[in-house]
Each structure stands twice: as structure tokens, then as C-alpha cells.
């Protein structure tokens, strides 16, 4: 891209855009505003950067979050000064907590116009507190080679921060003096005649990020009598390779794999013969849970959502080896060791170790390394078979569209390799409970950093952008909380089907103790519970979608839902409202979660 020498601001912003493009930036989300004009012009003019205008900064940030989840690269977010950047905050928190790289470029007034009553000006210094990996207040633009080099290196450093170690958001506060549009100011003429772009940007390339490797306790694992692999939520860039690495680990050690519903493992069943999906149900019988207690656990990433599983681990206190980034992933505060490494490295090292032992004829010491010691694996797989057969029988004959049935139908009928964004609250839990192992290679996507419902629709649209047709599974409240996301439908290149489970409020509270609470403040428990927790919303989703120009349909039968999910469109947004009786869903869920 040619550097824009029309004025100081356009020069500065175009150097920034070119630097980021060379680092690997693919997408920039631009929110309208005056102070960010130089950045908007620079990004919009760059041929290698896709730019999308999104009106609502909060929605824009979640859309960027979804794009970054898909790309596994930083996405740039640009906004004007004042409270605009504050609207990025919820998505910034989620990005930080879930390890998603973002570049936040908040335009600002120059220092001399702060704290003096100038319009649209707030204190933007360290606006996001501890929820960014790095913060920089950039210098006020100047047409000087040394300062342009400073800008280039600041962005290179910020990009590296965003993608290294545990990825996350990086914030640049960007002050600009007038003139903001690219009006000639005469200050860049001399520089333009001898500025060598090829030399200036010669070393700006995507960084090679080295991953540190912790020493691995291979012999400890091989000698364990009852070992277990627990695979938590994961969105690997290459899901099949991830599943193959887990399979190598499992088969080499002879350990079963407990796979969270938000892990790709459940959708590549053939690669993992010792896969266990119904662990939450299995562990609800105390005598069975006690017999299955492990002595060694390899935990892949965060723990699964299951409260039952977490309580079981806390009770038995097995030694857990957490494979991941090095960030603390143990909310149970148990006897854990963190292995800062990649799963593929662990699998390779274990395979190499066993090969070496066999070649050295030292297998006597490890004669039972991959055998089923005391039938431990078989007990897990027997329980899994019983519970999966029961669930399959109950859910296949269920005629009503209860929430568990909706999840089960998605697992059976979604097109292969569909990206499925799963909203927080009840959808993620129903997926954990009722999504059976299979081989449809569905790609689960989620936001489990802060676990909130905000930005659900916008994030899903970011995931769907320039992707294969995608699906969002959400409750009615999470959908309504982010209806401004429907404004982004015009920017979406691709397709998103939104499955809205409308059960008349926050169904998750039906599963919590507050649902049975005694009288409060003179009101009946029913009034308190419904008014302040369920918070049902009387919104006609059909009218809402019509106002935004989005396709809509309402389904009330199993056959109608299957018809709407078995074949997906290739463009646009479609909202499918699924009417579910909340109480009926609660009762069915309770019945299904009772172990045999």
C-alpha cells in the first residue's frame, strides 16, 4: 500500500495500517466517529485489510472477538474518543479471560485538550485496567522518521504481546490533533521525497512465537494404576489434529478420556475409542463415583463445566497435571502441577519415550503401562455405554421440543463440520449433558472466559463471517440482550442460523436453589422468582426480525426443527424461534440426569 503523505495524521495512520498488515492483520472493525478519522481512512484504504463498519461499539467488539476466534489472529478495533471505547469493555474482559487476541485502537484528543472541558473527552489512560496484556499511549503524530520508527516498533511489540504466551487484548490509546481528514498540511512534503518504504518495513513480518516446554512426568504417568484424561473446553485451530494428539496420549497411557461437550473430541469419536461423554451422570451415583476415583489426572485446558465432576475431583484430590498456557486453571486449589506446553508436544514425547523403552528392553518395569490395570478403563466404558444407550432411547422417543431434545437433534442433524456457537447459561450445560459422541465433526465455539451472556449474537456473527455456514444455539434472554447485533447482518459475509430457545425467561434459575426459596419481603416466592430471576420478556421475535430485515421462522415440532437445521443457507442471517415449555424441560432434564 502507498503511504499517505497528505498530512501528518494520514502519514502516521497509514504507517500504522501498513505495519499491522505486514504483521498479519486481516480484519479491522471501524466504529464511526470523528477523532478516529485518520485511522478509519488508513485502514479502509489498505487493500490487504478487510474493514467492516459497525455502529454499536459494544456489538463491534464482540463481532471482532468472534472473528479472532475463527482466525486465531488479532483483529483490530477502532473507535473515537470519549465513552466509545468504554463500550468495548465487556468484550475486552471476555477476550482477556478466554485468551483471544484483539488490538484496541481508541482515538483520543491530544494532551492539551484533556481535563479542560473539551467535548467528547474522558480519561482513557489504562481504560481497561488489568484486562489487557499491554497498554501504550502513543505519541501525538509527527512527520519525523524517528517517531514513525517508534510507532512501527510499538505496534510490532504490541502485536507480539497479543499473540505470545496466553493470547489476549492489547490497548493503544491514539491521540490526534486537527486536521483529522487527510487535508494537505505541507508538513510531510520533504519526508515524502526520500522515504524508502521497502527499507522502513523490511523487518516487519509475522513473529515466530516459541512455546516453552515444561519437563514431562512421563514415568509417573506410565506407572499410574488409575489414570484419567479430562479434556475441557477447547477451540483448537486444527481440531482433528488436536483429537489425534489426545488419542495418542490416551492409547499410549491406556487412560480413558472424559470429554467436555465444548471440546471437539465428542465430534471425532472414531479417533478416541476410550471416550466418555456422560461422566456428569455417571458420577452422580456415589458408590460408582468412589470406585472410579483416579490417582493421576491429565487436565487439558480449563476444567469442564460439570459441577458434579468438580466436586468429585475435590473430594478425592488426585494429582492433576494441567497441560496449557501456564495460567492458573485450577479453581479447586488441589494438588496440581502446570505444564506449560502444547498437547502435541506431550503426545510426541510420550510416544518417543515408550518407543525408546521398548527398544532398550526395559519394558518389564512398565509391563502394564498401557494395559487396563484392574479393569479401570473397562468400568468407565461400561458405564458410558449404559448411560448413552439410556439417553439415546429416552431422547429418540421424546415427542416434545424440550431443551434436551433440541441439543440432541442438533448433534444428529447439523451438517458436518458446522461451526456451532453455544451460548452461556443453559445451552452450554445441556450440550455437556446431552451431546453424544459422534463423527459429524461439528466445531463447538463458545465464550467461557467470563461466562456472560452479553455479546452472544455479535460474537456468533463474527465466527460466521467468511466461514462456512454457522449456527448459534442461544436462549431467549441472551439473544435479546444483544439484539443490536442484528444491525451487523449487512456486514456478514456468510451465513448464521440462530436457534433461539424461547422458554419464557432465564431457565437456568430453575436448576438453582433460588427456585425453591422461601418468602422474601412479603412477596410470594413465585413472584420474587419470576420477577427478579426468570425475568420473562414479552417480545415478538418475528416483529423484531422484520424491523431488522432478518429472516425468521417459528418451530413447534421436532420435524420442523430438523427441516431447519439439516440444510443451512449460504448467506444472510436466519432466526429460528423454538418454543419450549420451561417446566417440562426442567422435569425432563432432571429425569435424564438420574444415573442408572
XYZ file of C-alpha atoms in Angstrom:
596
model
C 0.000 0.000 0.000
C 1.332 3.519 -0.702
C 1.974 5.596 2.410
C -0.401 8.566 2.580
C 1.665 11.769 2.762
C -1.250 14.205 2.506
C -0.783 15.330 6.103
C 0.841 14.287 9.353
C -2.118 12.311 10.646
C -2.663 10.417 7.390
C 1.052 9.584 7.245
C 1.046 8.334 10.828
C -2.137 6.262 10.444
C -1.085 4.751 7.105
C 2.255 3.654 8.608
C 0.273 2.020 11.410
C -2.023 0.217 8.954
C 0.866 -0.982 6.811
C 2.775 -2.228 9.862
C -0.198 -4.238 11.103
C -0.926 -5.635 7.651
C 2.642 -6.911 7.390
C 2.326 -8.492 10.830
C -0.710 -10.459 9.631
C -3.766 -8.300 10.355
C -6.681 -9.477 8.225
C -9.676 -7.622 9.654
C -10.347 -4.216 11.217
C -13.696 -3.239 12.719
C -14.289 0.506 12.378
C -16.830 2.296 14.563
C -17.972 5.692 13.267
C -16.630 8.842 14.903
C -14.649 11.999 14.248
C -11.450 11.693 16.300
C -10.648 8.296 14.734
C -10.878 9.713 11.179
C -7.155 9.199 10.346
C -7.278 5.555 11.391
C -10.542 4.954 9.550
C -9.154 6.373 6.297
C -5.912 4.404 6.624
C -7.498 1.026 7.312
C -10.275 1.494 4.760
C -7.727 2.354 2.061
C -5.492 -0.643 2.716
C -6.029 -3.339 0.089
C -4.925 -6.212 2.316
C -7.120 -5.402 5.321
C -10.824 -6.160 5.334
C -12.683 -3.307 7.029
C -16.204 -3.525 8.431
C -18.203 -0.533 9.720
C -20.234 -1.405 12.833
C -22.312 1.259 14.568
C -22.560 -0.043 18.132
C -19.122 -0.261 19.786
C -20.234 -2.960 22.214
C -21.531 -5.144 19.406
C -18.495 -4.310 17.263
C -16.115 -5.547 19.936
C -17.928 -8.866 20.267
C -18.045 -9.233 16.488
C -14.263 -8.718 16.481
C -13.974 -11.306 19.247
C -15.799 -13.832 17.073
C -13.572 -13.047 14.073
C -10.460 -13.507 16.215
C -11.753 -16.863 17.477
C -12.050 -18.013 13.869
C -8.783 -16.528 12.579
C -6.636 -17.286 15.644
C -5.081 -13.868 14.937
C -5.574 -10.378 16.364
C -8.452 -8.326 14.961
C -8.221 -4.533 15.157
C -10.956 -2.408 16.755
C -11.063 1.340 16.075
C -13.273 3.878 17.824
C -13.482 7.596 18.503
C -12.763 9.364 21.796
C -14.984 9.578 24.864
C -17.242 6.764 26.046
C -16.984 4.908 22.728
C -14.037 2.877 23.974
C -15.830 2.097 27.241
C -18.357 0.117 25.235
C -15.557 -2.251 24.197
C -15.034 -3.222 27.831
C -17.256 -6.361 28.160
C -15.691 -7.945 25.073
C -12.197 -6.939 26.252
C -12.820 -8.768 29.525
C -14.013 -11.870 27.687
C -11.033 -11.726 25.322
C -8.598 -11.464 28.236
C -10.207 -14.246 30.241
C -10.516 -16.618 27.288
C -7.159 -15.836 25.664
C -8.324 -14.186 22.426
C -6.056 -11.587 20.761
C -7.509 -8.141 19.989
C -5.890 -4.813 19.118
C -7.821 -1.878 20.609
C -7.109 1.481 18.990
C -9.043 4.163 20.849
C -8.691 7.609 19.325
C -8.241 10.475 21.778
C -7.762 14.213 21.934
C -4.167 15.396 22.397
C -2.924 16.088 25.940
C -3.534 19.863 25.773
C -7.278 19.271 25.239
C -7.763 16.943 28.190
C -9.130 17.988 31.584
C -10.229 21.372 30.257
C -13.847 20.875 29.248
C -13.186 19.856 25.631
C -16.070 17.842 24.202
C -16.165 14.078 23.951
C -13.121 13.698 26.175
C -12.652 11.371 29.142
C -9.604 9.890 30.849
C -8.751 6.966 28.550
C -5.442 6.101 30.211
C -5.419 2.382 31.071
C -9.147 2.343 30.358
C -9.324 -1.453 30.564
C -7.278 -1.826 33.743
C -5.779 -5.279 34.203
C -7.849 -6.855 31.420
C -5.258 -6.173 28.718
C -1.857 -7.753 28.248
C -0.267 -4.430 27.400
C -1.155 -0.724 27.209
C 0.533 2.114 25.342
C -0.320 5.776 24.981
C 1.075 6.522 21.525
C 2.821 9.789 20.823
C 0.960 12.599 19.092
C 1.643 12.096 15.346
C 4.671 13.862 13.867
C 6.173 13.754 10.380
C 9.595 12.584 11.577
C 11.341 9.363 10.614
C 12.437 8.624 14.172
C 8.900 8.954 15.515
C 7.461 6.881 12.663
C 10.000 4.196 13.515
C 8.885 4.411 17.153
C 5.260 3.926 16.018
C 6.209 0.923 13.895
C 8.097 -0.760 16.737
C 5.386 -0.016 19.285
C 2.878 -1.820 17.066
C 5.257 -4.724 16.423
C 5.746 -5.083 20.170
C 2.003 -4.858 20.850
C 1.209 -7.482 18.231
C 3.789 -9.818 19.746
C 2.261 -9.264 23.184
C -1.200 -10.055 21.815
C -0.195 -13.419 20.331
C 2.563 -14.717 22.623
C 2.078 -16.948 25.655
C -1.585 -16.695 26.574
C -3.030 -14.529 23.769
C -5.133 -11.531 24.730
C -6.107 -7.922 24.047
C -3.625 -5.047 23.735
C -4.690 -1.391 24.018
C -3.237 1.567 22.130
C -4.609 4.989 23.022
C -4.139 7.153 19.922
C -4.197 10.981 20.286
C -4.686 13.098 17.161
C -4.557 16.846 16.610
C -6.532 18.563 13.862
C -6.882 18.359 10.924
C -8.433 14.899 11.184
C -9.374 14.367 7.494
C -6.483 13.897 5.022
C -6.275 17.574 4.090
C -2.793 18.631 2.919
C -0.837 20.454 5.648
C 2.553 20.882 3.932
C 4.424 19.191 6.799
C 5.162 15.919 5.034
C 6.488 17.146 1.667
C 10.216 16.812 2.389
C 9.802 13.414 4.011
C 7.815 12.017 1.083
C 10.662 12.525 -1.389
C 13.166 10.242 0.344
C 11.042 7.814 2.362
C 12.045 4.261 1.327
C 9.093 2.001 2.159
C 10.940 -1.239 1.388
C 13.734 -0.446 3.828
C 11.477 1.027 6.512
C 9.259 -2.090 6.673
C 11.873 -4.699 5.706
C 11.925 -6.463 9.093
C 8.175 -6.295 9.791
C 6.977 -9.894 9.444
C 4.632 -12.119 11.446
C 6.534 -13.121 14.586
C 7.551 -16.707 15.215
C 6.252 -17.447 18.706
C 8.291 -20.047 20.573
C 6.387 -22.226 23.023
C 8.257 -23.113 26.225
C 8.123 -26.767 27.255
C 7.942 -27.918 30.855
C 9.622 -31.192 31.837
C 7.094 -34.018 31.470
C 6.459 -36.624 34.223
C 6.231 -39.480 31.713
C 7.276 -42.285 34.066
C 4.852 -41.076 36.742
C 2.012 -41.264 34.250
C 3.061 -44.647 32.883
C 3.157 -46.179 36.348
C -0.221 -44.837 37.483
C -2.747 -47.534 38.388
C -5.813 -45.409 37.683
C -5.093 -42.588 35.281
C -7.610 -40.287 33.631
C -7.532 -37.607 30.948
C -10.015 -34.752 31.388
C -10.497 -32.601 28.295
C -12.109 -29.256 28.975
C -13.457 -26.579 26.600
C -11.188 -26.106 23.583
C -11.266 -24.368 20.204
C -8.006 -25.523 18.616
C -7.064 -24.085 15.264
C -6.813 -27.629 13.894
C -9.450 -29.692 15.745
C -8.732 -33.028 14.064
C -5.030 -32.753 14.901
C -5.991 -31.927 18.495
C -8.213 -35.014 18.687
C -5.472 -37.199 17.232
C -2.997 -35.929 19.821
C -5.450 -36.752 22.635
C -5.944 -40.183 21.099
C -2.181 -40.816 21.079
C -1.966 -39.752 24.716
C -4.891 -41.967 25.703
C -3.740 -45.041 23.819
C -0.099 -44.784 24.893
C -1.068 -44.484 28.556
C -4.139 -46.696 28.485
C -6.252 -43.979 30.133
C -9.895 -43.117 29.385
C -10.812 -39.610 28.211
C -13.587 -37.580 29.828
C -14.568 -35.081 27.112
C -16.477 -31.872 27.809
C -19.292 -31.022 25.361
C -17.365 -27.885 24.350
C -14.390 -29.983 23.269
C -14.073 -31.133 19.640
C -13.405 -34.663 20.941
C -17.068 -35.618 21.105
C -17.390 -34.918 17.387
C -14.431 -37.111 16.350
C -15.468 -40.240 18.231
C -13.742 -42.703 15.899
C -10.354 -41.238 16.831
C -10.845 -41.856 20.560
C -12.081 -45.367 21.456
C -11.966 -44.672 25.221
C -14.113 -41.516 25.064
C -16.517 -40.878 27.958
C -19.179 -38.177 27.496
C -21.733 -38.988 30.217
C -19.360 -38.531 33.166
C -21.676 -35.997 34.843
C -24.405 -38.637 35.049
C -22.034 -41.497 35.889
C -20.584 -39.624 38.868
C -23.995 -38.866 40.394
C -24.053 -42.360 41.957
C -21.771 -42.093 44.980
C -20.621 -45.741 45.187
C -19.785 -45.808 41.487
C -18.039 -42.438 41.691
C -15.874 -43.689 44.581
C -14.815 -46.785 42.640
C -13.812 -44.658 39.663
C -11.631 -42.204 41.609
C -8.258 -41.773 39.823
C -4.805 -41.287 41.307
C -3.387 -39.324 38.348
C -5.212 -36.882 36.045
C -4.031 -35.059 32.950
C -6.221 -31.979 32.587
C -6.295 -30.402 29.126
C -7.068 -26.698 29.483
C -9.815 -25.481 31.838
C -11.978 -27.921 33.749
C -15.303 -28.945 32.197
C -18.400 -27.062 33.335
C -19.813 -30.010 35.305
C -20.234 -29.172 38.987
C -20.565 -32.884 39.728
C -17.154 -33.587 38.194
C -15.533 -30.725 40.061
C -16.957 -31.858 43.418
C -15.733 -35.403 42.722
C -12.200 -34.181 41.991
C -12.221 -32.009 45.087
C -13.354 -34.933 47.235
C -10.724 -37.412 46.026
C -7.839 -34.960 45.422
C -5.976 -36.835 42.671
C -2.709 -35.402 41.413
C -3.609 -33.278 38.384
C -1.214 -32.245 35.634
C -2.666 -29.252 33.791
C -1.457 -29.005 30.188
C -1.829 -25.492 28.831
C -0.548 -21.980 28.769
C 0.733 -21.656 32.289
C -2.237 -19.617 33.501
C -3.817 -20.986 36.696
C -6.626 -23.336 35.610
C -7.429 -24.867 38.975
C -10.441 -23.291 40.724
C -10.419 -26.281 43.115
C -6.972 -25.354 44.501
C -5.971 -29.002 44.540
C -2.652 -30.856 44.215
C -1.842 -29.686 40.693
C 1.202 -29.136 38.530
C 1.078 -26.864 35.485
C 2.822 -27.999 32.306
C 3.449 -25.013 30.045
C 3.492 -26.812 26.749
C 1.418 -27.831 23.762
C -0.634 -31.006 23.713
C 1.054 -32.174 20.505
C 4.446 -31.966 22.223
C 3.208 -34.080 25.156
C 1.872 -36.753 22.779
C 5.091 -36.804 20.750
C 7.307 -37.069 23.821
C 5.228 -39.859 25.329
C 5.262 -41.860 22.100
C 9.028 -41.381 21.805
C 9.570 -42.438 25.423
C 7.624 -45.673 25.054
C 9.423 -46.448 21.802
C 12.766 -45.890 23.496
C 11.847 -48.121 26.451
C 10.772 -50.916 24.128
C 13.983 -50.665 22.122
C 16.082 -50.804 25.305
C 14.169 -53.866 26.510
C 13.232 -52.123 29.701
C 9.545 -52.903 29.322
C 9.460 -55.099 32.423
C 9.282 -52.081 34.681
C 6.400 -50.735 32.601
C 4.836 -54.040 31.597
C 1.354 -52.825 32.350
C 1.863 -49.249 31.156
C -0.832 -49.429 28.518
C -2.876 -52.329 29.886
C -6.160 -51.847 31.676
C -4.962 -52.046 35.264
C -7.678 -53.548 37.488
C -10.271 -53.041 34.744
C -10.341 -49.283 35.348
C -10.870 -48.318 31.716
C -13.452 -51.022 31.186
C -15.503 -49.831 34.164
C -15.631 -46.328 32.687
C -16.584 -47.599 29.236
C -19.259 -49.929 30.609
C -20.873 -47.056 32.499
C -20.615 -44.869 29.395
C -22.328 -47.491 27.235
C -25.197 -47.916 29.693
C -25.847 -44.188 30.085
C -25.512 -43.356 26.382
C -27.953 -46.133 25.461
C -30.406 -44.825 28.036
C -30.098 -41.225 26.854
C -30.421 -42.242 23.221
C -33.545 -44.282 23.978
C -35.207 -41.549 26.018
C -34.374 -38.688 23.656
C -35.208 -40.522 20.447
C -38.720 -41.302 21.657
C -39.319 -37.835 23.161
C -42.009 -36.181 21.022
C -41.920 -32.694 22.539
C -39.379 -29.950 21.837
C -37.895 -29.868 25.309
C -34.468 -28.236 25.584
C -32.533 -31.501 25.926
C -34.209 -32.759 22.751
C -33.150 -29.639 20.828
C -29.480 -30.240 21.716
C -29.745 -33.913 20.817
C -31.329 -33.094 17.438
C -28.539 -30.648 16.645
C -25.981 -33.385 17.281
C -27.809 -35.706 14.890
C -28.795 -33.405 12.028
C -26.435 -30.435 11.714
C -24.404 -30.601 8.507
C -20.921 -31.994 9.008
C -18.217 -29.565 10.159
C -20.738 -26.867 11.101
C -19.321 -24.207 13.457
C -21.756 -24.179 16.397
C -21.559 -21.210 18.760
C -23.064 -22.256 22.088
C -24.394 -19.517 24.347
C -23.795 -19.449 28.083
C -26.391 -20.211 30.746
C -28.391 -23.413 29.951
C -27.234 -24.150 26.364
C -23.625 -24.907 27.387
C -24.860 -27.142 30.186
C -27.340 -29.017 28.025
C -24.573 -29.593 25.471
C -22.395 -31.033 28.224
C -25.210 -33.268 29.475
C -26.819 -34.420 26.238
C -24.457 -34.011 23.267
C -23.494 -37.616 22.427
C -20.209 -38.743 20.872
C -20.328 -38.895 17.083
C -18.349 -38.278 13.933
C -20.043 -35.272 12.330
C -17.006 -33.075 13.102
C -19.176 -30.220 14.365
C -16.954 -27.396 15.607
C -18.083 -26.057 19.025
C -17.307 -22.381 19.706
C -18.084 -20.530 22.941
C -17.180 -17.667 25.283
C -16.246 -19.249 28.593
C -13.766 -16.624 29.757
C -16.161 -14.537 31.812
C -19.145 -16.838 31.087
C -21.547 -13.959 30.455
C -24.472 -13.775 28.047
C -23.540 -10.315 26.715
C -22.469 -10.070 23.093
C -23.666 -13.579 22.246
C -25.224 -12.772 18.870
C -22.442 -10.405 17.779
C -19.716 -12.915 18.668
C -21.502 -15.652 16.741
C -21.761 -13.355 13.726
C -18.022 -12.736 13.926
C -17.446 -16.503 13.973
C -19.714 -16.917 10.929
C -18.068 -14.106 8.946
C -16.154 -15.547 5.969
C -16.718 -19.015 7.366
C -18.786 -21.991 6.301
C -22.486 -21.690 7.301
C -22.628 -21.468 11.102
C -25.237 -21.928 13.830
C -25.835 -20.164 17.148
C -27.668 -22.011 19.924
C -28.955 -19.473 22.457
C -31.647 -18.820 24.988
C -34.175 -16.031 24.566
C -32.617 -13.704 27.151
C -29.083 -13.985 25.743
C -30.467 -13.256 22.273
C -32.493 -10.235 23.401
C -29.544 -8.913 25.410
C -27.655 -8.381 22.141
C -30.328 -7.524 19.583
C -28.167 -4.648 18.304
C -26.084 -7.418 16.804
C -28.785 -7.731 14.149
C -27.502 -4.427 12.785
C -24.407 -6.332 11.680
C -26.323 -8.621 9.332
C -25.489 -6.345 6.406
C -21.750 -6.770 7.096
C -21.833 -10.555 7.369
C -20.162 -12.416 4.525
C -21.504 -15.910 5.068
C -24.483 -17.346 6.906
C -25.654 -17.658 10.503
C -28.714 -19.612 11.657
C -29.773 -18.524 15.146
C -31.631 -21.181 17.139
C -33.432 -19.239 19.898
C -34.816 -21.482 22.636
C -37.727 -19.405 23.888
C -38.736 -20.787 27.269
C -40.056 -17.521 28.666
C -37.076 -16.354 30.714
C -33.873 -17.444 32.391
C -34.398 -21.187 32.546
C -31.082 -21.810 34.300
C -32.516 -20.384 37.524
C -34.974 -23.295 37.607
C -31.930 -25.504 38.247
C -30.617 -23.386 41.128
C -31.606 -23.307 44.829
C -33.246 -19.886 44.418
C -36.113 -21.604 42.596
C -37.236 -23.145 45.920
C -36.504 -20.155 48.135
C -38.904 -19.144 50.906
C -40.906 -15.937 51.052
C -38.952 -12.715 50.706
C -40.068 -9.175 51.592
C -43.700 -10.115 51.857
C -43.994 -11.285 48.272
C -44.743 -14.875 47.354
C -41.743 -16.937 46.234
C -43.305 -17.263 42.793
C -43.483 -13.509 42.331
C -39.921 -12.903 43.533
C -38.551 -15.747 41.441
C -40.301 -14.832 38.213
C -39.937 -11.056 38.518
C -36.287 -10.839 39.542
C -34.693 -14.062 38.269
C -36.625 -15.535 35.348
C -37.304 -12.006 34.012
C -39.522 -13.151 31.118
C -39.625 -10.745 28.169
C -42.763 -10.322 26.086
C -41.078 -9.551 22.781
C -42.442 -10.737 19.445
C -39.265 -12.044 17.839
C -40.968 -12.100 14.457
C -41.592 -8.341 14.617
C -38.076 -7.707 15.879
C -36.545 -9.617 12.967
C -38.834 -7.882 10.498
C -37.613 -4.490 11.753
C -34.013 -5.526 11.054
C -34.828 -7.223 7.755
C -33.753 -10.646 9.032
C -35.398 -13.938 8.005
C -37.496 -15.518 10.754
C -39.466 -18.678 11.392
C -41.055 -20.258 14.448
C -40.951 -24.019 15.024
C -43.078 -26.032 17.419
C -42.402 -29.604 16.280
C -39.423 -31.904 16.031
C -39.978 -32.331 12.302
C -39.966 -28.582 11.708
C -36.734 -28.083 13.664
C -34.971 -30.893 11.789
C -36.028 -29.330 8.492
C -34.495 -26.002 9.542
C -31.136 -27.364 10.731
C -30.421 -30.203 8.297
C -29.789 -27.773 5.450
C -28.275 -24.332 6.012
C -28.295 -21.328 3.720
C -25.049 -19.857 2.394
C -25.709 -16.178 3.122
C -27.580 -13.864 5.462
C -28.986 -14.352 8.941
C -31.962 -16.529 9.803
C -33.599 -16.647 13.246
C -35.390 -19.867 14.195
C -37.502 -19.495 17.326
C -38.040 -22.800 19.129
C -40.889 -22.701 21.630
C -40.046 -24.834 24.683
C -42.081 -25.285 27.839
C -39.707 -24.335 30.638
C -41.172 -26.563 33.359
C -41.439 -29.515 31.013
C -37.785 -29.035 30.036
C -36.733 -28.863 33.681
C -38.555 -32.069 34.588
C -37.165 -33.915 31.563
C -33.632 -32.715 32.356
C -33.918 -33.955 35.941
C -35.162 -37.379 34.791
C -32.369 -37.770 32.262
C -29.661 -36.817 34.738
C -30.613 -39.598 37.143
C -27.973 -42.288 36.718
C -28.872 -45.932 36.143
